[in-house]
C-alpha cells in the first residue's frame, strides 16, 4: 500500500525547500534562477556551448541566447570565438565570485532547514536522499541537469555522489 500522506508531505517539503533556496539563489546572483544555474554550470564546464548550456538549465536555444546576453551585460559571463555555429561561454572573474556566493547561499539555506535535525536523523536523511536521487536520475536522465545548482565538491567529500554513480552505472 502506498502512503499518500508521505507523498503529500514530500511534495510540500520539496516545494517549500525549492522556493526558499531559489529565492535566495536569485537574490545572491542578482540574475534569474536560470542565470544562476547557468553560472554554476559554467563553473563546472567552462567553455560549454550556448546550446549545451541551455539543455542543462532547461531553456530553449533562443531563451538561452537571451540569458547569456544578460549575463554578459551583468559582467558575469562572456562568449568566446567558436567554430561554426558553436559558441562557447565562460565565466568572468565577477561570475566566478558570484558562483561562490550562490553556492554559499544555497548551503546556508539548506543548513537552516536541517539545523533542527540530530546526527542520527541527518544520517538517515542522507541515506534516504541518496536512494531518492538515484531514482530521480533514472527519471531525469542527466547528472548535468539534476545537479545544475550543486556544489559538487560538497557531494563528494568522503562519499560517492549518488547521481554521478547512477550516471556511471547507466553508461555500463
Coordinates of C-alpha atoms in Angstrom, one line a residue:
X1 CA 0.0 0.0 0.0
X2 CA 1.3 3.4 -0.9
X3 CA 1.3 6.2 1.7
X4 CA -0.5 9.2 0.1
X5 CA 0.3 11.2 3.2
X6 CA 4.0 10.6 2.7
X7 CA 3.8 11.7 -0.9
X8 CA 1.9 14.8 0.1
X9 CA 4.4 15.6 2.8
X10 CA 7.3 15.1 0.4
X11 CA 5.7 17.2 -2.2
X12 CA 5.1 20.1 0.2
X13 CA 8.6 19.9 1.7
X14 CA 10.2 19.7 -1.8
X15 CA 8.2 22.7 -3.0
X16 CA 8.9 24.8 0.2
X17 CA 12.6 24.0 0.1
X18 CA 12.8 24.8 -3.6
X19 CA 11.0 28.1 -3.1
X20 CA 13.3 29.0 -0.2
X21 CA 16.6 28.0 -2.0
X22 CA 15.7 29.5 -5.4
X23 CA 14.6 32.9 -3.9
X24 CA 18.0 33.1 -2.0
X25 CA 19.9 32.0 -5.1
X26 CA 18.2 34.6 -7.3
X27 CA 19.0 37.3 -4.7
X28 CA 22.6 36.2 -4.3
X29 CA 23.2 36.1 -8.0
X30 CA 21.3 39.2 -9.0
X31 CA 20.0 37.3 -12.0
X32 CA 17.2 34.8 -12.8
X33 CA 17.3 31.3 -11.3
X34 CA 18.2 30.0 -14.8
X35 CA 21.0 32.5 -14.9
X36 CA 22.3 31.4 -11.5
X37 CA 22.1 27.8 -12.6
X38 CA 24.0 28.7 -15.8
X39 CA 26.8 30.3 -13.8
X40 CA 27.2 27.2 -11.7
X41 CA 27.2 25.0 -14.8
X42 CA 29.8 27.2 -16.3
X43 CA 32.0 26.9 -13.2
X44 CA 32.0 23.1 -13.7
X45 CA 32.1 23.1 -17.5
X46 CA 33.9 26.3 -18.8
X47 CA 33.5 26.8 -22.5
X48 CA 30.3 24.8 -22.8
X49 CA 28.3 25.9 -25.9
X50 CA 25.3 28.1 -25.6
X51 CA 23.1 25.2 -26.8
X52 CA 24.5 22.8 -24.3
X53 CA 24.2 25.4 -21.5
X54 CA 20.5 25.7 -22.4
X55 CA 20.0 22.0 -22.3
X56 CA 21.5 21.8 -18.8
X57 CA 19.4 24.6 -17.4
X58 CA 16.2 23.7 -19.3
X59 CA 15.9 26.6 -21.7
X60 CA 15.3 26.8 -25.4
X61 CA 18.2 28.0 -27.6
X62 CA 16.6 31.4 -28.1
X63 CA 15.9 31.8 -24.4
X64 CA 19.5 30.7 -23.6
X65 CA 20.9 33.2 -26.0
X66 CA 18.9 36.0 -24.3
X67 CA 20.1 34.7 -20.9
X68 CA 23.7 34.7 -21.9
X69 CA 23.3 38.2 -23.3
X70 CA 22.0 39.3 -19.9
X71 CA 24.9 37.5 -18.1
X72 CA 27.3 39.3 -20.4
X73 CA 25.6 42.6 -19.7
X74 CA 26.0 42.0 -16.0
X75 CA 29.7 41.2 -16.5
X76 CA 29.3 37.6 -15.3
X77 CA 30.0 35.6 -18.5
X78 CA 31.5 36.1 -21.9
X79 CA 31.1 34.4 -25.2
X80 CA 34.2 33.2 -26.9
X81 CA 35.0 32.7 -30.5
X82 CA 33.5 29.5 -31.8
X83 CA 33.9 27.1 -34.6
X84 CA 30.9 27.3 -36.9
X85 CA 27.7 27.8 -35.1
X86 CA 29.1 26.5 -31.7
X87 CA 29.7 29.5 -29.4
X88 CA 31.5 28.7 -26.1
X89 CA 30.6 30.6 -22.9
X90 CA 32.8 31.1 -19.9
X91 CA 32.7 32.9 -16.6
X92 CA 34.4 36.2 -15.9
X93 CA 36.1 36.9 -12.6
X94 CA 32.9 38.5 -11.4
X95 CA 31.0 35.4 -12.5
X96 CA 33.3 33.2 -10.5
X97 CA 32.8 35.3 -7.4
X98 CA 29.0 35.1 -8.0
X99 CA 29.1 31.3 -8.2
X100 CA 30.8 31.2 -4.8
X101 CA 28.0 33.5 -3.4
X102 CA 25.3 31.4 -5.0
X103 CA 26.7 28.1 -3.6
X104 CA 27.3 29.6 -0.2
X105 CA 23.7 31.0 -0.1
X106 CA 22.3 27.6 -1.2
X107 CA 24.3 25.8 1.5
X108 CA 23.1 28.3 4.2
X109 CA 19.5 27.8 3.1
X110 CA 19.7 24.0 3.3
X111 CA 21.6 24.2 6.6
X112 CA 18.9 26.4 8.1
X113 CA 16.3 23.8 7.2
X114 CA 18.5 20.9 8.6
X115 CA 19.5 22.7 11.8
X116 CA 16.9 21.1 13.9
X117 CA 18.0 17.5 13.0
X118 CA 20.2 15.5 15.2
X119 CA 23.1 13.4 13.8
X120 CA 21.1 10.2 13.6
X121 CA 18.3 11.9 11.7
X122 CA 20.9 13.5 9.4
X123 CA 22.5 10.2 8.6
X124 CA 19.1 8.6 8.0
X125 CA 18.0 11.5 5.7
X126 CA 21.4 11.3 3.9
X127 CA 20.8 7.6 3.2
X128 CA 17.2 8.3 2.0
X129 CA 18.2 11.2 -0.2
X130 CA 21.0 9.1 -1.8
X131 CA 18.4 6.5 -2.8
X132 CA 15.9 9.1 -3.9
X133 CA 18.4 10.9 -6.1
X134 CA 19.5 7.6 -7.7
X135 CA 15.9 7.0 -8.7
X136 CA 15.4 10.6 -9.8
X137 CA 18.4 10.3 -12.1
X138 CA 16.6 7.4 -13.8
X139 CA 13.7 9.9 -14.5
X140 CA 15.7 12.9 -15.4
X141 CA 18.5 11.0 -17.2
X142 CA 21.2 13.5 -16.8
X143 CA 23.6 14.4 -13.9
X144 CA 24.3 17.8 -15.6
X145 CA 20.6 18.7 -15.4
X146 CA 19.9 17.2 -12.0
X147 CA 23.0 18.8 -10.4
X148 CA 22.8 22.2 -12.1
X149 CA 22.9 24.1 -8.8
X150 CA 25.0 21.6 -6.9
X151 CA 28.2 22.3 -5.1
X152 CA 29.9 19.2 -6.4
X153 CA 32.8 19.3 -4.0
X154 CA 30.5 19.0 -1.0
X155 CA 28.7 16.0 -2.5
X156 CA 31.9 14.0 -2.9
X157 CA 33.6 14.8 0.4
X158 CA 34.2 11.3 1.8
X159 CA 31.5 9.8 -0.2
X160 CA 30.4 8.9 -3.8
X161 CA 27.9 11.2 -5.3
X162 CA 24.7 9.1 -5.9
X163 CA 23.8 11.0 -9.1
X164 CA 27.3 10.6 -10.5
X165 CA 27.3 6.9 -9.6
X166 CA 23.9 6.5 -11.3
X167 CA 25.2 8.2 -14.4
X168 CA 28.3 5.9 -14.5
X169 CA 26.1 2.8 -13.8
X170 CA 23.8 3.8 -16.7
X171 CA 26.7 4.1 -19.1
X172 CA 27.8 0.5 -18.4

